[in-house]
CSV table of N, CA and C in Angstrom, one decimal:
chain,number,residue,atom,x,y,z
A,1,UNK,N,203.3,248.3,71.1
A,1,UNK,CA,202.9,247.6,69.8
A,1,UNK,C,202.0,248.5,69.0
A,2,UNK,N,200.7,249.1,69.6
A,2,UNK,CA,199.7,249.8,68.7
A,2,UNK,C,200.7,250.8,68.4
A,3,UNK,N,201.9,251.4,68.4
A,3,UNK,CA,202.5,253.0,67.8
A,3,UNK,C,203.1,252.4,67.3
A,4,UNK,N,204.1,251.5,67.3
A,4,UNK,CA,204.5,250.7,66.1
A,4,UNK,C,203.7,250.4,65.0
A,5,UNK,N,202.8,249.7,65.1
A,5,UNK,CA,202.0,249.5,63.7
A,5,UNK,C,201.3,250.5,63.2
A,6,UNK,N,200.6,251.5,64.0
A,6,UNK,CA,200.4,252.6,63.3
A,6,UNK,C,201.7,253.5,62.5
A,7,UNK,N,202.8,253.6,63.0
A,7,UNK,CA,203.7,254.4,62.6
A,7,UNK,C,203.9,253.7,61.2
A,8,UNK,N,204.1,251.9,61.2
A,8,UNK,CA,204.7,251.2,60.1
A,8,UNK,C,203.8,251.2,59.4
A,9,UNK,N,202.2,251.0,59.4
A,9,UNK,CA,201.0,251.8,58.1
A,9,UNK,C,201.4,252.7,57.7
A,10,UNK,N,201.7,253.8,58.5
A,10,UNK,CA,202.0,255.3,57.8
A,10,UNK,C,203.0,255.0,56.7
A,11,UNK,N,204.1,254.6,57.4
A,11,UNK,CA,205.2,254.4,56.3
A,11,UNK,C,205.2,254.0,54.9
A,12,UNK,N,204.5,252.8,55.2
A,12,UNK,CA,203.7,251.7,54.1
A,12,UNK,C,203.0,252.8,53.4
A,13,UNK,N,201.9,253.5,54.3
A,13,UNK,CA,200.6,254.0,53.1
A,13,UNK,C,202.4,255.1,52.1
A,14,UNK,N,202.9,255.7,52.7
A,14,UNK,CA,203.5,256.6,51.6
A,14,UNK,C,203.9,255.9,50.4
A,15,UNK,N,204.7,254.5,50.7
A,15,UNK,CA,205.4,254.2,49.6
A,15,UNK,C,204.3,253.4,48.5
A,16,UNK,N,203.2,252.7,49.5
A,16,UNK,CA,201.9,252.8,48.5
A,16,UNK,C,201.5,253.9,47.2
A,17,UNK,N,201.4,254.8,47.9
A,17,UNK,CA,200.9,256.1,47.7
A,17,UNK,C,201.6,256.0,46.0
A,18,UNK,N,203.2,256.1,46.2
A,18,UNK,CA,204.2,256.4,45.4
A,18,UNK,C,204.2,254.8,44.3
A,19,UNK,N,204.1,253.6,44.9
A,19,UNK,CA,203.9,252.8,43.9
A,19,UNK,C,202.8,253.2,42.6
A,20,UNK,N,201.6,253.3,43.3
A,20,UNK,CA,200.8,253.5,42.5
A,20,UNK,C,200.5,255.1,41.7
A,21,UNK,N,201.2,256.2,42.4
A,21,UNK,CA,201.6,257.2,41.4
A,21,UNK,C,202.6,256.7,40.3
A,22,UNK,N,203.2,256.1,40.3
A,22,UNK,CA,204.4,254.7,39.3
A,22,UNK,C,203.4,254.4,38.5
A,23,UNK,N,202.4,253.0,38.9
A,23,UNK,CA,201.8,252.4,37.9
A,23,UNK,C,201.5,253.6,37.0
A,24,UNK,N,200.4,254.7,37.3
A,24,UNK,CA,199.5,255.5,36.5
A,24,UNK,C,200.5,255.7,35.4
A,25,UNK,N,201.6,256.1,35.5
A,25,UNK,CA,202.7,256.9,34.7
A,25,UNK,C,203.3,255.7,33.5
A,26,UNK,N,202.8,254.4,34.2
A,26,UNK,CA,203.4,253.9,32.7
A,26,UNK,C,202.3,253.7,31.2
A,27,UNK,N,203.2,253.6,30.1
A,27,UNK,CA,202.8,253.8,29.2
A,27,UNK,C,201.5,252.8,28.9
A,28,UNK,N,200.3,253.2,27.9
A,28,UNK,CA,199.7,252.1,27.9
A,28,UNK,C,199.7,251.8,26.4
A,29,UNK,N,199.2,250.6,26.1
A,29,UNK,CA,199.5,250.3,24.6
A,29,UNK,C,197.6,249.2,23.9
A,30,UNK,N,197.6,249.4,23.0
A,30,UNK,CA,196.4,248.4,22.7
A,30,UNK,C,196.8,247.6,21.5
A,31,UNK,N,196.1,246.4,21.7
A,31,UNK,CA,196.3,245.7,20.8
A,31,UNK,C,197.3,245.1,20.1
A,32,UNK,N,198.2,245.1,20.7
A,32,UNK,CA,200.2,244.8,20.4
A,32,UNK,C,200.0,243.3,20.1
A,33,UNK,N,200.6,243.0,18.6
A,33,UNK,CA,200.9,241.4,19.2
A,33,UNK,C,202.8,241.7,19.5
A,34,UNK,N,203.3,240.7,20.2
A,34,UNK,CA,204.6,241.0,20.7
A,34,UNK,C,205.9,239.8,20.1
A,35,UNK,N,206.6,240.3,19.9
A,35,UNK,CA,207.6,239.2,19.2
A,35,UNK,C,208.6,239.9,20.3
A,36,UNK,N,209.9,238.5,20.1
A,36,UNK,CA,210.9,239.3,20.8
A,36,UNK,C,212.0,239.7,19.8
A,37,UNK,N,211.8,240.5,18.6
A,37,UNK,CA,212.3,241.3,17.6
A,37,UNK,C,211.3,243.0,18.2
A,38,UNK,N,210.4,242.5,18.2
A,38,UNK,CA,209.4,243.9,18.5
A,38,UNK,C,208.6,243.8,20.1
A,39,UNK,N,209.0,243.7,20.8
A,39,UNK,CA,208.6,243.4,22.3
A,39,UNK,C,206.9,244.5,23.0
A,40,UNK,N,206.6,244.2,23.2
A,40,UNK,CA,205.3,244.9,24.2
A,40,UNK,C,206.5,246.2,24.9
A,41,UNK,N,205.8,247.5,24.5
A,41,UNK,CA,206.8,248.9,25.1
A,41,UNK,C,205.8,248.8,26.0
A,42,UNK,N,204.9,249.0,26.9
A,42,UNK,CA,204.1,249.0,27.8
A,42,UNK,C,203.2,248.6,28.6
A,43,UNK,N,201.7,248.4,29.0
A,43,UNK,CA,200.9,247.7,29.6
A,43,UNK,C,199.3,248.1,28.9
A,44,UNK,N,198.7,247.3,29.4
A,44,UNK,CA,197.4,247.6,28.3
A,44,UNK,C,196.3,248.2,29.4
A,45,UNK,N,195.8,249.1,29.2
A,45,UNK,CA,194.4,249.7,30.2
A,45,UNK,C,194.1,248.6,31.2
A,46,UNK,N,193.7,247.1,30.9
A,46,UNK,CA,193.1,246.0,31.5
A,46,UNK,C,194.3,246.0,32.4
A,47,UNK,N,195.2,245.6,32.4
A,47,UNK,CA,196.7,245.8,32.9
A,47,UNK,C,196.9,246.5,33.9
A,48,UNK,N,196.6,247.6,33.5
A,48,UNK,CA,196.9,248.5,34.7
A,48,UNK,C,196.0,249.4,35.2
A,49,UNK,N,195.0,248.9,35.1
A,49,UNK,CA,193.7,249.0,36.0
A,49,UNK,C,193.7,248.0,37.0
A,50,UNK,N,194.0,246.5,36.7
A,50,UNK,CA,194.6,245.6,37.5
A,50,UNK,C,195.3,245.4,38.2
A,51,UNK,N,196.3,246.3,38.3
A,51,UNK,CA,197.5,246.7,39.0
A,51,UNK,C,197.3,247.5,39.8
A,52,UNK,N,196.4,248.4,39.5
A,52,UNK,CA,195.6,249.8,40.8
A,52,UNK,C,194.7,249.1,41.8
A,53,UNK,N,194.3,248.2,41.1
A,53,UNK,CA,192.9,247.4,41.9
A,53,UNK,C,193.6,246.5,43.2
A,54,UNK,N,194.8,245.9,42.2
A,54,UNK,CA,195.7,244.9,43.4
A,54,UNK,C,196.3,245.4,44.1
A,55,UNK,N,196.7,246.8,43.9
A,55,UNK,CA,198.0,246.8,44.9
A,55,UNK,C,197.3,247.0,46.7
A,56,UNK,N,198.0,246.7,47.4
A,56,UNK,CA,197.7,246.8,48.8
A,56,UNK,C,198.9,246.4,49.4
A,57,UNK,N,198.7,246.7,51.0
A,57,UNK,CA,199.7,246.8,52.2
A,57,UNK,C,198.7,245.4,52.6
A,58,UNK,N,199.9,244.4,53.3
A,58,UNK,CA,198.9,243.4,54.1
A,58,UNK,C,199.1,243.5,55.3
A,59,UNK,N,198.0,242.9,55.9
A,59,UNK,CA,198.3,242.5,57.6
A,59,UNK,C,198.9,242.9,58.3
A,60,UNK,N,199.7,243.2,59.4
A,60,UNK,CA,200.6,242.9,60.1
A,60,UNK,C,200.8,242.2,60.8
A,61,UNK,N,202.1,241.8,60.3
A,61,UNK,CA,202.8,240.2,61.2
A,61,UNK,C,204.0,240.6,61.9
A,62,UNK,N,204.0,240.3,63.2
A,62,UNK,CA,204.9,239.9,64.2
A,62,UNK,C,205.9,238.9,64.0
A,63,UNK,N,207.0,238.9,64.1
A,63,UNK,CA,208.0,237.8,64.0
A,63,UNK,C,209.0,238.0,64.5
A,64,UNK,N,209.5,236.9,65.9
A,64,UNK,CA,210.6,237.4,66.6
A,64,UNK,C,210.6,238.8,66.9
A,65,UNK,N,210.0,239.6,67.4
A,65,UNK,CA,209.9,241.2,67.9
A,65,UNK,C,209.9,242.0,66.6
A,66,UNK,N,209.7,241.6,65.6
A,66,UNK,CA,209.8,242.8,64.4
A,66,UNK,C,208.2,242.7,63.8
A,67,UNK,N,207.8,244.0,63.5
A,67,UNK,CA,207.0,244.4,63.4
A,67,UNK,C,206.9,244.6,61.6
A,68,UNK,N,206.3,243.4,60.5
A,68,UNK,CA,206.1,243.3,59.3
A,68,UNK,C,204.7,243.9,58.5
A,69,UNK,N,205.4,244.6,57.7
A,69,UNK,CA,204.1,244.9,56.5
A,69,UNK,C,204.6,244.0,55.2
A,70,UNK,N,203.8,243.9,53.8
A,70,UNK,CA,204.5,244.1,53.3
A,70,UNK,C,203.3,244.7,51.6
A,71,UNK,N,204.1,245.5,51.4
A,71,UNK,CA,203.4,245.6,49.8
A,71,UNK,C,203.4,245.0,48.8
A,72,UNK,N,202.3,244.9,48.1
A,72,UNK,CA,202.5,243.8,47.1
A,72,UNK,C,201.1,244.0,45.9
A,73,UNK,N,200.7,242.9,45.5
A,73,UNK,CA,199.9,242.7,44.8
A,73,UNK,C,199.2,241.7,44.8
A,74,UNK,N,197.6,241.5,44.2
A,74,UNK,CA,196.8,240.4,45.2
A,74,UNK,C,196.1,240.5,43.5
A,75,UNK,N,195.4,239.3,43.5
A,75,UNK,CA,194.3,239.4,42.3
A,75,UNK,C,194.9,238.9,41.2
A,76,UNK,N,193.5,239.1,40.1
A,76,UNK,CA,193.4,238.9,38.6
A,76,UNK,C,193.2,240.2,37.8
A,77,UNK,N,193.9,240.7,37.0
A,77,UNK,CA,192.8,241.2,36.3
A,77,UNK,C,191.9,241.0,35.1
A,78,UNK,N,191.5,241.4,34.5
A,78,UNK,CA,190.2,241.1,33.3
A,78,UNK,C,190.3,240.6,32.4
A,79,UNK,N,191.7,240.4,32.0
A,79,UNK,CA,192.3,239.8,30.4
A,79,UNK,C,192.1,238.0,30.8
A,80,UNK,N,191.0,237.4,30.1
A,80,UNK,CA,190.9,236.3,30.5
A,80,UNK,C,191.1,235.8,29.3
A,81,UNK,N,192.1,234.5,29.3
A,81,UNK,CA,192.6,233.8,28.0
A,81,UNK,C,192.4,232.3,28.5
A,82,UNK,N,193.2,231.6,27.8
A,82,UNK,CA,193.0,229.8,27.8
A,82,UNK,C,194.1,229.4,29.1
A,83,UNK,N,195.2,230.0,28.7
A,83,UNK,CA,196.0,229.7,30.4
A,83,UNK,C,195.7,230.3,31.5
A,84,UNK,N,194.8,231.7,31.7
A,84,UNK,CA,194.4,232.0,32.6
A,84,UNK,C,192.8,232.7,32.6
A,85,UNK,N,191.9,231.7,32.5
A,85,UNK,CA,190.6,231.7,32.3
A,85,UNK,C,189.9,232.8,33.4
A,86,UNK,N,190.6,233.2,34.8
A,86,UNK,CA,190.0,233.6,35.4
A,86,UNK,C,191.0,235.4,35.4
A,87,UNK,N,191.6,235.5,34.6
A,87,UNK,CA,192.4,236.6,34.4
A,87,UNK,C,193.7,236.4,34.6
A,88,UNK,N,194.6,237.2,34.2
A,88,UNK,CA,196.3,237.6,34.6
A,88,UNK,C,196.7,237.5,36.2
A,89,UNK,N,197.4,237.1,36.7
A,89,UNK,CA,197.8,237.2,38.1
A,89,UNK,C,198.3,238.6,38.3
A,90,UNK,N,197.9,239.7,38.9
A,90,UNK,CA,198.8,241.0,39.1
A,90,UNK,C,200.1,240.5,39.3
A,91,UNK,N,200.5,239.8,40.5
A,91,UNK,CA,201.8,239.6,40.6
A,91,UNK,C,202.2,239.3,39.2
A,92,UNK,N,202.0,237.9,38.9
A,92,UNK,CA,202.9,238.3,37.6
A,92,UNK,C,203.2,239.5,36.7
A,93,UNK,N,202.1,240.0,36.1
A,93,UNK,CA,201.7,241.1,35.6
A,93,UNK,C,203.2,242.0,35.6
A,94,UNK,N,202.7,242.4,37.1
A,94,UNK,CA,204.0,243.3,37.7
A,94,UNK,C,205.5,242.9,37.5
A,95,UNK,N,205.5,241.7,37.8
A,95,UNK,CA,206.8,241.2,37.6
A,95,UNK,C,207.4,241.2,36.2
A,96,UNK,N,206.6,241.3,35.5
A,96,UNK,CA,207.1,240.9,33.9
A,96,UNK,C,207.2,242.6,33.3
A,97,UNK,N,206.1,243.8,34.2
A,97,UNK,CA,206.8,244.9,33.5
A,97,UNK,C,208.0,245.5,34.5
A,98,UNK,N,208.3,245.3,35.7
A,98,UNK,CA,209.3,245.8,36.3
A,98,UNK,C,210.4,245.3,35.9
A,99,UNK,N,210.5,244.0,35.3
A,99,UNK,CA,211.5,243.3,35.0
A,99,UNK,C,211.6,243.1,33.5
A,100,UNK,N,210.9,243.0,33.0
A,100,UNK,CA,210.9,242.9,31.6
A,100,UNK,C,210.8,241.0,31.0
A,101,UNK,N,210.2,241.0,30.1
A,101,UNK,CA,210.3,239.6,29.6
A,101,UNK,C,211.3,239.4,27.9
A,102,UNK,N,211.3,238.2,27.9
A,102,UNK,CA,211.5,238.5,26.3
A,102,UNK,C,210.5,238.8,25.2
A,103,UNK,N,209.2,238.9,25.7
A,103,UNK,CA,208.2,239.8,24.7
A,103,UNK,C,207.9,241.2,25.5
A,104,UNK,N,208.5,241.2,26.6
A,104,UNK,CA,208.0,243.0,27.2
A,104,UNK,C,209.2,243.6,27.6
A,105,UNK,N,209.5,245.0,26.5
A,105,UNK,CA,210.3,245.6,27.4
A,105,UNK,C,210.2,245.9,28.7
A,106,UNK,N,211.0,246.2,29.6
A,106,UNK,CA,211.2,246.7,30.9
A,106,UNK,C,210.5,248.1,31.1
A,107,UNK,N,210.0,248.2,32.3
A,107,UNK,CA,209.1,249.4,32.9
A,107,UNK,C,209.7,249.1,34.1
A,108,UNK,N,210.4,249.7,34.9
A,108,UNK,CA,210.7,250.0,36.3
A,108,UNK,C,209.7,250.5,36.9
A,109,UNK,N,208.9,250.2,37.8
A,109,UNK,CA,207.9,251.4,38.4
A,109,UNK,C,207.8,251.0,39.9
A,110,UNK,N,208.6,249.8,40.5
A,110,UNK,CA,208.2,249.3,42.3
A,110,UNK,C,209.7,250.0,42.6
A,111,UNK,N,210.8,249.9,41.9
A,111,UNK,CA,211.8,250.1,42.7
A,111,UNK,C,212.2,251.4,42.7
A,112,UNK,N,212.2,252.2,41.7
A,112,UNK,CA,212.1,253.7,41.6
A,112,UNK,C,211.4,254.8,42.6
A,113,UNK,N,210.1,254.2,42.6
A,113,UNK,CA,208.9,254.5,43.6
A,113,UNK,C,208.7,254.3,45.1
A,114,UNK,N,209.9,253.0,45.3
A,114,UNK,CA,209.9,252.7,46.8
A,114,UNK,C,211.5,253.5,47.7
A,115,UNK,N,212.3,253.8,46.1
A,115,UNK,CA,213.6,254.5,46.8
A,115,UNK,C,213.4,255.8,46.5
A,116,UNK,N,212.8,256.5,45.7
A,116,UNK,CA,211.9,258.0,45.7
A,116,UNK,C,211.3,258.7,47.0
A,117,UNK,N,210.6,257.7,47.4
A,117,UNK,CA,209.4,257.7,48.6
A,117,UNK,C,210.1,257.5,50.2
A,118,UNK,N,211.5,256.9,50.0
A,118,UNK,CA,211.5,256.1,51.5
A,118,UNK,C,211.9,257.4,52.7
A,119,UNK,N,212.3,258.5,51.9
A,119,UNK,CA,212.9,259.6,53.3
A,119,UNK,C,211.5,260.0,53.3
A,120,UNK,N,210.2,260.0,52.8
A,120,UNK,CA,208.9,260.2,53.3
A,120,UNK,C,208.4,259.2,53.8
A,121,UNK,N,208.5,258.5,53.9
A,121,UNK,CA,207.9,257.7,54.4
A,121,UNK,C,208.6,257.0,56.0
A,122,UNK,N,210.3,257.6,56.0
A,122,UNK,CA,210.4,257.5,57.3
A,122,UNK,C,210.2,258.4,58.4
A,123,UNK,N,209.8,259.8,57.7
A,123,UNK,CA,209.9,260.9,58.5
A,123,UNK,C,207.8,260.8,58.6
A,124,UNK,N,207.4,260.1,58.1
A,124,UNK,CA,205.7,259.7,58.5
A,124,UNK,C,205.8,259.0,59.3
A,125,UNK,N,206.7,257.9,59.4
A,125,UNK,CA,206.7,257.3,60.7
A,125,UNK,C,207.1,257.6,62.1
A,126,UNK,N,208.2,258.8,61.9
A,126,UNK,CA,208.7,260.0,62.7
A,126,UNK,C,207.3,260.4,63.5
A,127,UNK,N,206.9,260.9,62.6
A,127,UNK,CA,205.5,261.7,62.9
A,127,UNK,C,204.3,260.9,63.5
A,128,UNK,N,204.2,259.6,62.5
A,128,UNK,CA,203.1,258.9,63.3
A,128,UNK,C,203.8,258.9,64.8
A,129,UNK,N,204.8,258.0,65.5
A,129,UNK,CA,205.0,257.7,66.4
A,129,UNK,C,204.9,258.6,67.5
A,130,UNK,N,205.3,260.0,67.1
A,130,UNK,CA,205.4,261.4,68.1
A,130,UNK,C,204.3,261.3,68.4
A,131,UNK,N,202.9,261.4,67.3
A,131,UNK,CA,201.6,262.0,67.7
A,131,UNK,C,201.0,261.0,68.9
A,132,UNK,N,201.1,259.8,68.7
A,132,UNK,CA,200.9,258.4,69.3
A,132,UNK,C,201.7,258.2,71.0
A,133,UNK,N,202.5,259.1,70.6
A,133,UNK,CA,203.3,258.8,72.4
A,133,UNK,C,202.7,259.9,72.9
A,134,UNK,N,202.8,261.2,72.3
A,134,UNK,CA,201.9,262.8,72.9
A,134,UNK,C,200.6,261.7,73.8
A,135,UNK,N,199.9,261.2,72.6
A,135,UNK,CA,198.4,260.8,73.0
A,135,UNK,C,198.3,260.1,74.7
A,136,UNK,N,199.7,259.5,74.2
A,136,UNK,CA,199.5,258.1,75.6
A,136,UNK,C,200.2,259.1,77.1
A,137,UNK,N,201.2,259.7,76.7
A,137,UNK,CA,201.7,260.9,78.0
A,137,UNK,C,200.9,261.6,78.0
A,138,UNK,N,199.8,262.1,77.4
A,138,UNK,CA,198.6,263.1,78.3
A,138,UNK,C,199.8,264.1,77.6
């Protein structure tokens, strides 16, 4: 179990790694009001400083013998308005530029980034595991 979950962090931190080289890369914008004639092309600084701050690997959970991570997004960030007084939900956030809304164009940046990353990220788990069984055979 402990070379399993070390190996499956490893894996996780790469495609981490690669999400969040994603967020940096998209465009930022100030001040936009958004119609859906003229939609939001990007994310605003507050935005995607909120998206760097949230992203994370959680926990690991066991289930029926499989060994779970999962990446995601956690938090608020700083844009505090009348529907969301305590800030933006990152999840949302994310979901509305990976997907696009009818006031935001589309920004791909989880799925590009997680099928970019995945032959590194299995050959880190390659690696973690080797180093981890060396350790335990002496």
């Amino acid at each position: 179990p402990e070379v399993a979950g070390k190996s499956i962090y490893a894996g996780a931190g790469v495609i981490t790694d690669a999400i969040r080289e994603s967020i940096e890369g998209l465009p930022v914008v100030r001040g936009v009001t958004a119609t859906e004639q003229d939609p939001i092309d990007g994310i605003t600084a507050t935005q995607k400083k909120g998206l760097l701050e949230g992203l994370g690997i959680s926990p690991m959970q066991v289930t029926g013998g499989f060994y779970n991570v999962k990446i995601g997004f956690d938090g608020y960030n700083q844009t505090k308005t009348k529907k969301f007084p305590q800030g933006q939900p990152n999840q949302m956030i994310a979901r509305a530029v990976e997907s696009g809304t009818s006031l935001r164009k589309k920004h791909p940046f989880v799925r590009p980034a997680v099928k970019s990353s995945r032959k590194a990220a299995e050959q880190a788990m390659i690696e973690t595991a080797d180093k981890e069984i060396k350790k335990i055979m002496g």
